[in-house]
CSV table of N, CA and C in Angstrom, one decimal:
chain,number,residue,atom,x,y,z
A,1,MET,N,9.6,9.9,-15.7
A,1,MET,CA,9.6,10.0,-14.3
A,1,MET,C,9.0,8.6,-14.0
A,2,PRO,N,9.9,8.4,-12.4
A,2,PRO,CA,8.9,7.0,-11.8
A,2,PRO,C,7.5,7.4,-11.2
A,3,THR,N,7.2,6.1,-11.1
A,3,THR,CA,5.9,6.4,-10.0
A,3,THR,C,5.4,5.8,-9.0
A,4,LEU,N,4.7,6.1,-8.3
A,4,LEU,CA,4.6,5.2,-6.7
A,4,LEU,C,3.1,5.1,-7.3
A,5,LEU,N,2.5,3.6,-7.2
A,5,LEU,CA,1.0,3.9,-6.7
A,5,LEU,C,0.9,3.7,-5.5
A,6,ILE,N,-0.3,4.3,-4.7
A,6,ILE,CA,-0.8,3.7,-3.8
A,6,ILE,C,-2.1,3.1,-3.6
A,7,ILE,N,-2.2,2.0,-4.0
A,7,ILE,CA,-3.6,1.2,-3.5
A,7,ILE,C,-4.0,1.2,-2.6
A,8,HIS,N,-5.5,1.6,-2.5
A,8,HIS,CA,-5.9,1.9,-1.1
A,8,HIS,C,-7.8,1.0,-0.8
A,9,HIS,N,-7.9,1.0,0.1
A,9,HIS,CA,-9.0,0.6,0.8
A,9,HIS,C,-9.5,1.3,2.0
A,10,THR,N,-10.2,2.3,2.5
A,10,THR,CA,-10.0,3.3,3.2
A,10,THR,C,-11.4,3.8,3.7
A,11,PRO,N,-12.1,2.7,3.9
A,11,PRO,CA,-13.6,2.5,4.7
A,11,PRO,C,-13.8,3.8,5.6
A,12,SER,N,-13.0,3.7,6.8
A,12,SER,CA,-13.1,4.4,8.0
A,12,SER,C,-12.1,6.3,8.4
A,13,PRO,N,-12.1,6.5,9.0
A,13,PRO,CA,-11.6,7.5,9.3
A,13,PRO,C,-10.3,7.5,9.8
A,14,PHE,N,-9.9,6.0,10.6
A,14,PHE,CA,-8.7,5.7,10.6
A,14,PHE,C,-8.0,5.3,10.0
A,15,LEU,N,-8.4,4.4,9.1
A,15,LEU,CA,-7.8,4.3,7.6
A,15,LEU,C,-7.4,5.4,6.7
A,16,GLN,N,-8.0,6.8,6.7
A,16,GLN,CA,-8.1,7.7,6.2
A,16,GLN,C,-6.9,8.5,7.0
A,17,ASP,N,-7.0,8.6,8.0
A,17,ASP,CA,-5.6,9.2,8.5
A,17,ASP,C,-4.1,8.5,8.1
A,18,MET,N,-4.3,7.1,8.2
A,18,MET,CA,-3.4,6.4,7.5
A,18,MET,C,-3.0,6.8,6.3
A,19,PHE,N,-3.8,6.5,5.5
A,19,PHE,CA,-4.1,7.4,4.3
A,19,PHE,C,-3.2,8.2,4.3
A,20,GLU,N,-3.6,9.4,4.7
A,20,GLU,CA,-3.1,10.9,4.3
A,20,GLU,C,-1.7,11.1,5.0
A,21,ALA,N,-1.4,10.0,6.0
A,21,ALA,CA,0.1,10.3,6.6
A,21,ALA,C,1.2,9.4,5.3
A,22,VAL,N,0.5,8.5,5.0
A,22,VAL,CA,1.5,7.9,3.9
A,22,VAL,C,1.8,9.1,2.6
A,23,LEU,N,0.7,9.1,2.1
A,23,LEU,CA,0.4,10.0,1.1
A,23,LEU,C,1.5,11.5,1.3
A,24,SER,N,1.4,11.9,2.3
A,24,SER,CA,2.1,13.3,2.8
A,24,SER,C,3.8,12.7,3.0
A,25,GLY,N,3.9,11.6,3.0
A,25,GLY,CA,5.6,11.2,3.4
A,25,GLY,C,5.8,10.9,1.8
A,26,ALA,N,4.9,10.2,1.0
A,26,ALA,CA,5.4,10.1,-0.4
A,26,ALA,C,5.3,11.3,-1.2
A,27,THR,N,4.6,12.4,-1.0
A,27,THR,CA,5.4,13.7,-1.6
A,27,THR,C,5.8,14.7,-1.1
A,28,ASP,N,6.6,14.6,0.4
A,28,ASP,CA,7.3,15.5,0.4
A,28,ASP,C,8.2,16.2,-0.1
A,29,PRO,N,8.7,17.4,0.0
A,29,PRO,CA,9.2,18.2,-1.1
A,29,PRO,C,10.5,17.5,-1.5
A,30,GLU,N,11.0,17.3,-0.2
A,30,GLU,CA,12.9,16.8,-0.1
A,30,GLU,C,12.4,15.5,-1.7
A,31,ILE,N,11.6,14.7,-1.8
A,31,ILE,CA,11.6,13.3,-2.9
A,31,ILE,C,10.9,14.4,-4.2
A,32,GLU,N,12.0,14.3,-4.9
A,32,GLU,CA,12.1,15.0,-6.5
A,32,GLU,C,11.8,13.9,-7.3
A,33,GLY,N,11.1,14.0,-8.1
A,33,GLY,CA,11.3,13.3,-9.8
A,33,GLY,C,10.5,12.1,-9.3
A,34,VAL,N,9.9,11.6,-8.2
A,34,VAL,CA,8.8,11.0,-8.4
A,34,VAL,C,7.2,10.9,-8.1
A,35,GLU,N,6.4,10.8,-8.9
A,35,GLU,CA,5.0,10.9,-9.4
A,35,GLU,C,4.5,9.8,-8.6
A,36,VAL,N,3.5,10.4,-7.6
A,36,VAL,CA,2.5,9.8,-7.0
A,36,VAL,C,1.0,10.1,-7.5
A,37,VAL,N,0.4,8.2,-7.5
A,37,VAL,CA,-0.8,8.4,-8.2
A,37,VAL,C,-1.6,7.3,-6.8
A,38,ARG,N,-2.9,8.1,-6.7
A,38,ARG,CA,-4.0,7.0,-5.5
A,38,ARG,C,-4.6,6.7,-6.4
A,39,ARG,N,-5.3,5.1,-6.0
A,39,ARG,CA,-6.0,4.8,-6.6
A,39,ARG,C,-7.0,3.6,-5.5
A,40,ALA,N,-8.2,3.7,-5.6
A,40,ALA,CA,-9.0,2.8,-4.7
A,40,ALA,C,-9.0,1.9,-5.0
A,41,ALA,N,-8.7,0.6,-4.2
A,41,ALA,CA,-8.7,-0.7,-4.8
A,41,ALA,C,-9.6,-1.1,-5.9
A,42,LEU,N,-10.9,-0.7,-5.5
A,42,LEU,CA,-12.0,-1.3,-6.4
A,42,LEU,C,-11.7,-0.6,-7.8
A,43,GLN,N,-10.4,0.3,-7.8
A,43,GLN,CA,-10.9,1.2,-9.0
A,43,GLN,C,-9.3,1.3,-9.6
A,44,VAL,N,-8.3,0.6,-9.5
A,44,VAL,CA,-7.2,0.1,-9.8
A,44,VAL,C,-7.1,-0.9,-11.0
A,45,THR,N,-6.6,-0.7,-12.1
A,45,THR,CA,-6.3,-1.5,-13.0
A,45,THR,C,-5.0,-2.2,-13.3
A,46,ALA,N,-4.9,-3.1,-14.0
A,46,ALA,CA,-3.7,-3.6,-14.5
A,46,ALA,C,-2.7,-2.7,-15.0
A,47,THR,N,-3.0,-1.3,-15.6
A,47,THR,CA,-2.5,-0.4,-16.5
A,47,THR,C,-2.0,0.1,-15.5
A,48,ASP,N,-2.9,0.7,-14.5
A,48,ASP,CA,-2.0,1.6,-13.3
A,48,ASP,C,-0.6,0.6,-12.6
A,49,VAL,N,-1.0,-0.6,-12.2
A,49,VAL,CA,0.0,-1.7,-11.6
A,49,VAL,C,1.2,-1.4,-12.5
A,50,LEU,N,0.8,-1.8,-13.9
A,50,LEU,CA,2.2,-1.9,-14.6
A,50,LEU,C,2.6,-0.4,-15.2
A,51,ALA,N,2.0,0.5,-14.8
A,51,ALA,CA,2.8,1.8,-15.3
A,51,ALA,C,3.4,2.1,-13.9
A,52,ALA,N,3.5,1.8,-12.9
A,52,ALA,CA,4.0,2.2,-11.4
A,52,ALA,C,5.2,1.6,-11.2
A,53,ASP,N,6.4,2.2,-10.4
A,53,ASP,CA,7.5,1.7,-10.3
A,53,ASP,C,7.6,0.8,-8.6
A,54,GLY,N,6.6,1.6,-7.9
A,54,GLY,CA,6.9,1.0,-6.6
A,54,GLY,C,5.6,1.1,-6.1
A,55,TYR,N,4.8,0.5,-5.1
A,55,TYR,CA,3.5,0.6,-4.5
A,55,TYR,C,3.5,0.5,-3.0
A,56,VAL,N,2.2,0.8,-2.6
A,56,VAL,CA,2.1,1.3,-0.8
A,56,VAL,C,0.7,0.7,-1.3
A,57,LEU,N,0.8,-0.6,-0.5
A,57,LEU,CA,-0.8,-1.3,-0.4
A,57,LEU,C,-1.7,-0.6,1.1
A,58,GLY,N,-2.5,-0.3,1.3
A,58,GLY,CA,-3.0,0.0,2.3
A,58,GLY,C,-4.6,-0.5,2.4
A,59,THR,N,-5.2,-1.1,3.9
A,59,THR,CA,-6.2,-2.0,4.1
A,59,THR,C,-6.4,-2.1,5.0
A,60,PRO,N,-8.0,-2.5,5.9
A,60,PRO,CA,-8.3,-2.8,7.2
A,60,PRO,C,-8.0,-4.6,6.9
A,61,ALA,N,-8.2,-4.7,8.4
A,61,ALA,CA,-8.4,-6.3,8.5
A,61,ALA,C,-9.8,-6.6,8.8
A,62,ASN,N,-10.3,-7.5,8.0
A,62,ASN,CA,-11.7,-7.9,7.8
A,62,ASN,C,-11.6,-9.4,8.1
A,63,LEU,N,-11.9,-9.5,9.4
A,63,LEU,CA,-12.2,-10.9,9.6
A,63,LEU,C,-11.0,-12.1,9.2
A,64,GLY,N,-9.9,-11.2,9.7
A,64,GLY,CA,-8.5,-12.0,9.8
A,64,GLY,C,-8.2,-12.0,8.3
A,65,TYR,N,-8.2,-10.9,7.5
A,65,TYR,CA,-7.8,-11.0,6.5
A,65,TYR,C,-7.8,-9.8,5.8
A,66,MET,N,-7.2,-9.7,4.6
A,66,MET,CA,-7.1,-7.9,3.9
A,66,MET,C,-8.5,-7.8,3.4
A,67,SER,N,-9.0,-6.4,3.3
A,67,SER,CA,-10.2,-6.4,2.7
A,67,SER,C,-10.4,-6.7,1.5
A,68,GLY,N,-11.7,-7.2,1.0
A,68,GLY,CA,-12.2,-7.6,0.4
A,68,GLY,C,-12.1,-6.9,-0.8
A,69,ALA,N,-12.1,-5.7,-1.0
A,69,ALA,CA,-11.6,-4.8,-1.9
A,69,ALA,C,-10.0,-4.7,-2.9
A,70,LEU,N,-9.2,-4.9,-1.5
A,70,LEU,CA,-8.0,-5.2,-2.1
A,70,LEU,C,-7.9,-6.6,-2.5
A,71,LYS,N,-8.4,-7.3,-1.9
A,71,LYS,CA,-8.3,-8.8,-2.7
A,71,LYS,C,-8.8,-8.9,-4.1
A,72,HIS,N,-9.9,-8.3,-4.5
A,72,HIS,CA,-10.1,-8.0,-5.6
A,72,HIS,C,-9.3,-7.1,-6.9
A,73,ALA,N,-8.8,-6.2,-6.1
A,73,ALA,CA,-7.6,-5.5,-7.1
A,73,ALA,C,-6.6,-6.3,-7.8
A,74,PHE,N,-5.8,-7.5,-6.4
A,74,PHE,CA,-5.1,-8.4,-6.7
A,74,PHE,C,-5.9,-9.4,-7.6
A,75,ASP,N,-6.9,-9.6,-7.5
A,75,ASP,CA,-7.2,-10.6,-8.3
A,75,ASP,C,-7.9,-10.0,-9.6
A,76,THR,N,-7.8,-8.9,-9.9
A,76,THR,CA,-8.2,-8.2,-11.1
A,76,THR,C,-6.5,-7.5,-11.7
A,77,PHE,N,-5.2,-7.9,-11.4
A,77,PHE,CA,-4.6,-7.9,-11.5
A,77,PHE,C,-3.4,-8.5,-11.9
A,78,TYR,N,-3.1,-9.7,-10.8
A,78,TYR,CA,-2.0,-10.4,-10.7
A,78,TYR,C,-1.8,-11.4,-11.8
A,79,TYR,N,-2.4,-11.7,-12.7
A,79,TYR,CA,-1.7,-12.6,-13.7
A,79,TYR,C,-1.7,-11.5,-14.8
A,80,PRO,N,-2.1,-10.5,-15.4
A,80,PRO,CA,-1.8,-9.7,-16.3
A,80,PRO,C,-0.6,-9.0,-16.2
A,81,CYS,N,0.1,-8.7,-14.6
A,81,CYS,CA,1.0,-8.1,-13.9
A,81,CYS,C,2.5,-8.8,-13.2
A,82,LEU,N,2.3,-9.9,-13.2
A,82,LEU,CA,2.9,-11.3,-12.7
A,82,LEU,C,4.4,-11.3,-13.2
A,83,ASP,N,4.1,-11.0,-14.4
A,83,ASP,CA,5.6,-11.3,-15.0
A,83,ASP,C,6.5,-10.1,-15.2
A,84,SER,N,5.4,-9.2,-15.6
A,84,SER,CA,6.4,-7.6,-15.8
A,84,SER,C,6.6,-6.5,-14.5
A,85,THR,N,6.2,-7.6,-13.4
A,85,THR,CA,6.2,-6.1,-12.0
A,85,THR,C,7.0,-6.9,-11.2
A,86,ARG,N,7.9,-8.0,-11.3
A,86,ARG,CA,8.5,-8.8,-10.4
A,86,ARG,C,9.4,-7.8,-10.4
A,87,GLY,N,10.2,-8.0,-9.2
A,87,GLY,CA,11.7,-7.1,-8.0
A,87,GLY,C,10.6,-5.6,-8.1
A,88,ARG,N,9.9,-5.4,-8.0
A,88,ARG,CA,9.0,-4.2,-7.6
A,88,ARG,C,9.2,-3.8,-6.1
A,89,PRO,N,9.2,-2.6,-5.6
A,89,PRO,CA,9.4,-2.4,-4.3
A,89,PRO,C,7.9,-2.0,-3.9
A,90,TYR,N,7.6,-2.6,-2.5
A,90,TYR,CA,6.1,-2.4,-1.9
A,90,TYR,C,6.5,-2.2,-0.6
A,91,GLY,N,5.5,-1.5,0.3
A,91,GLY,CA,5.3,-1.3,1.2
A,91,GLY,C,3.7,-1.4,1.9
A,92,ALA,N,3.4,-1.7,3.1
A,92,ALA,CA,1.7,-1.8,3.0
A,92,ALA,C,1.5,-1.4,4.7
A,93,TYR,N,0.1,-1.0,4.7
A,93,TYR,CA,0.0,-0.6,6.1
A,93,TYR,C,-1.4,-1.2,6.3
A,94,VAL,N,-1.8,-1.6,7.3
A,94,VAL,CA,-3.0,-2.1,7.9
A,94,VAL,C,-4.2,-1.7,9.4
A,95,HIS,N,-4.9,-1.4,9.4
A,95,HIS,CA,-5.3,-1.0,10.3
A,95,HIS,C,-6.5,-2.5,11.1
A,96,GLY,N,-6.6,-2.3,12.2
A,96,GLY,CA,-7.6,-3.8,12.4
A,96,GLY,C,-8.1,-3.1,14.0
A,97,ASN,N,-9.2,-3.6,14.4
A,97,ASN,CA,-9.7,-3.2,15.8
A,97,ASN,C,-9.3,-4.9,16.8
A,98,GLN,N,-8.8,-5.6,15.8
A,98,GLN,CA,-8.7,-7.1,16.7
A,98,GLN,C,-7.0,-7.4,16.1
A,99,GLY,N,-7.2,-8.6,15.9
A,99,GLY,CA,-6.0,-9.3,15.5
A,99,GLY,C,-5.7,-8.6,13.9
A,100,THR,N,-4.7,-8.4,13.6
A,100,THR,CA,-3.9,-8.1,12.0
A,100,THR,C,-3.5,-9.4,11.4
A,101,GLU,N,-3.1,-10.2,11.9
A,101,GLU,CA,-2.2,-11.5,11.4
A,101,GLU,C,-2.4,-12.0,10.4
A,102,GLY,N,-3.8,-11.9,10.2
A,102,GLY,CA,-4.2,-12.8,8.2
A,102,GLY,C,-4.1,-11.7,7.4
A,103,ALA,N,-4.5,-10.7,7.6
A,103,ALA,CA,-4.6,-9.4,6.6
A,103,ALA,C,-3.1,-9.5,6.5
A,104,GLU,N,-1.6,-9.1,7.4
A,104,GLU,CA,-0.6,-9.0,6.9
A,104,GLU,C,-0.3,-10.5,6.5
A,105,ARG,N,-0.1,-11.5,6.9
A,105,ARG,CA,-0.1,-12.5,6.0
A,105,ARG,C,-0.5,-12.6,4.7
A,106,SER,N,-1.6,-12.4,4.3
A,106,SER,CA,-2.3,-12.4,3.1
A,106,SER,C,-1.7,-11.6,2.2
A,107,ILE,N,-1.1,-10.6,2.4
A,107,ILE,CA,-0.4,-9.8,1.7
A,107,ILE,C,0.8,-9.9,1.4
A,108,ALA,N,1.4,-10.6,2.5
A,108,ALA,CA,3.0,-10.9,2.6
A,108,ALA,C,2.7,-11.9,0.8
A,109,THR,N,1.9,-13.0,1.6
A,109,THR,CA,1.3,-14.0,0.0
A,109,THR,C,1.4,-14.0,-1.2
A,110,VAL,N,0.6,-12.7,-1.4
A,110,VAL,CA,0.1,-12.8,-2.8
A,110,VAL,C,1.3,-11.7,-3.1
A,111,THR,N,2.1,-10.7,-2.4
A,111,THR,CA,3.4,-9.8,-3.1
A,111,THR,C,4.3,-10.8,-3.3
A,112,THR,N,4.9,-11.9,-2.4
A,112,THR,CA,5.5,-13.0,-2.3
A,112,THR,C,5.8,-13.5,-3.9
A,113,GLY,N,4.1,-14.0,-4.1
A,113,GLY,CA,3.7,-14.8,-5.3
A,113,GLY,C,4.0,-13.2,-6.6
A,114,MET,N,3.4,-12.4,-6.4
A,114,MET,CA,3.8,-11.2,-7.6
A,114,MET,C,5.6,-11.2,-7.6
A,115,GLY,N,6.3,-11.8,-6.6
A,115,GLY,CA,8.0,-11.1,-7.1
A,115,GLY,C,8.4,-9.9,-6.5
A,116,TRP,N,6.9,-9.6,-5.9
A,116,TRP,CA,7.7,-7.7,-5.1
A,116,TRP,C,8.8,-8.0,-3.9
A,117,GLU,N,9.3,-6.8,-3.8
A,117,GLU,CA,10.1,-6.9,-2.6
A,117,GLU,C,9.9,-5.5,-1.8
A,118,GLN,N,9.5,-6.2,-0.4
A,118,GLN,CA,9.2,-5.5,0.8
A,118,GLN,C,10.7,-4.5,1.0
A,119,VAL,N,10.3,-3.3,1.0
A,119,VAL,CA,11.5,-2.7,1.0
A,119,VAL,C,11.0,-1.4,2.9
A,120,ALA,N,10.3,-1.4,2.9
A,120,ALA,CA,9.9,-1.0,4.9
A,120,ALA,C,8.9,-2.1,5.2
A,121,ALA,N,9.0,-2.2,6.6
A,121,ALA,CA,8.3,-3.1,7.2
A,121,ALA,C,6.8,-2.3,7.4
A,122,PRO,N,6.2,-3.4,7.9
A,122,PRO,CA,4.7,-3.0,7.4
A,122,PRO,C,4.1,-2.4,8.9
A,123,VAL,N,3.1,-1.3,8.2
A,123,VAL,CA,2.8,-0.2,9.4
A,123,VAL,C,1.3,-1.0,10.0
A,124,ILE,N,1.1,-1.6,10.9
A,124,ILE,CA,0.1,-2.2,11.7
A,124,ILE,C,-0.5,-1.3,12.9
A,125,VAL,N,-1.7,-0.8,12.7
A,125,VAL,CA,-2.1,-0.3,14.1
A,125,VAL,C,-3.5,-0.9,14.5
A,126,THR,N,-3.6,-1.2,15.8
A,126,THR,CA,-4.9,-1.5,16.2
A,126,THR,C,-5.5,-0.4,17.0
A,127,GLY,N,-7.0,-0.3,16.7
A,127,GLY,CA,-7.7,0.8,17.7
A,127,GLY,C,-7.0,2.1,17.1
A,128,PRO,N,-7.7,3.4,17.3
A,128,PRO,CA,-7.3,4.8,16.5
A,128,PRO,C,-5.4,4.9,16.2
A,129,PRO,N,-5.6,5.7,15.7
A,129,PRO,CA,-3.7,6.0,15.2
A,129,PRO,C,-3.7,6.8,15.7
A,130,ASP,N,-2.5,6.9,16.5
A,130,ASP,CA,-1.7,7.9,17.4
A,130,ASP,C,-0.7,9.0,16.4
A,131,LYS,N,-0.5,9.6,17.1
A,131,LYS,CA,0.8,10.6,16.4
A,131,LYS,C,1.9,9.9,16.2
A,132,ASP,N,2.1,8.6,16.7
A,132,ASP,CA,3.5,8.0,16.5
A,132,ASP,C,3.0,7.0,15.3
A,133,ASP,N,1.9,6.5,15.7
A,133,ASP,CA,1.2,5.9,14.2
A,133,ASP,C,1.3,6.4,12.9
A,134,ARG,N,1.1,7.7,13.0
A,134,ARG,CA,1.2,8.5,11.6
A,134,ARG,C,2.6,8.8,11.0
A,135,GLU,N,3.0,8.9,11.9
A,135,GLU,CA,4.6,9.2,11.5
A,135,GLU,C,5.3,7.7,10.8
A,136,ARG,N,4.6,6.9,11.2
A,136,ARG,CA,5.3,5.6,11.0
A,136,ARG,C,4.6,5.5,9.4
A,137,CYS,N,3.4,5.9,9.5
A,137,CYS,CA,2.8,5.6,7.9
A,137,CYS,C,3.2,7.0,6.9
A,138,TRP,N,3.8,8.3,7.4
A,138,TRP,CA,4.6,8.8,7.0
A,138,TRP,C,5.6,8.3,6.2
A,139,GLU,N,6.4,7.5,7.4
A,139,GLU,CA,8.2,7.5,7.1
A,139,GLU,C,8.1,6.0,6.0
A,140,LEU,N,6.7,5.4,6.0
A,140,LEU,CA,6.6,4.2,5.3
A,140,LEU,C,6.1,5.2,3.8
A,141,GLY,N,5.6,5.7,3.4
A,141,GLY,CA,5.6,6.8,2.1
A,141,GLY,C,6.5,7.3,1.7
A,142,ALA,N,7.3,8.1,2.7
A,142,ALA,CA,8.3,8.4,2.3
A,142,ALA,C,9.4,7.6,1.8
A,143,THR,N,9.9,6.7,2.7
A,143,THR,CA,10.6,5.4,2.4
A,143,THR,C,10.6,4.7,0.9
A,144,VAL,N,9.4,4.4,0.2
A,144,VAL,CA,8.8,3.7,-0.6
A,144,VAL,C,9.2,4.7,-2.2
A,145,ALA,N,9.0,5.7,-2.1
A,145,ALA,CA,8.8,6.9,-2.7
A,145,ALA,C,10.1,7.4,-2.9
A,146,ALA,N,11.1,7.6,-1.8
A,146,ALA,CA,12.4,7.8,-2.3
A,146,ALA,C,13.3,7.0,-2.6
A,147,GLY,N,13.0,6.0,-2.4
A,147,GLY,CA,13.5,4.7,-2.8
A,147,GLY,C,13.4,4.5,-4.5
A,148,LEU,N,12.3,5.0,-5.0
A,148,LEU,CA,12.5,5.4,-6.6
A,148,LEU,C,13.2,6.7,-7.4
A,149,MET,N,14.0,7.3,-6.6
A,149,MET,CA,14.0,8.4,-7.3
A,149,MET,C,15.2,8.2,-7.8
A,150,ALA,N,15.3,9.0,-9.0
A,150,ALA,CA,16.8,8.4,-9.7
A,150,ALA,C,17.8,8.9,-9.4
């Protein structure tokens, strides 16, 4: 069974809303035959990443960069997973109170280095997520998960 791994750093209620919407989309009953695994960025291992077939990454934008937790996750699994995960699909969501461009760019840089394929536009939210933002998060989760259906 294909596995979608959601790697997230969720330190705020706004990110919790976004995470829950992504998870809801990924686990929609119409998406069959895909296991969804959630790991906090500080707990994910190279084994988790190797066992997954696709990824959704979630992070706040902190000081113009992805969170230290997500950066730590990449530092942990980058080399052990580099050759074995090339071509795998991913999507991302980012929350910020100001500019998110640096966080977006840093995620794109690392995932490009990993050889992952972005299969959905990133969901970028500034300020409190509204209904449309949560819907875009739901679509992100559903899109990446549905792409893994056999």
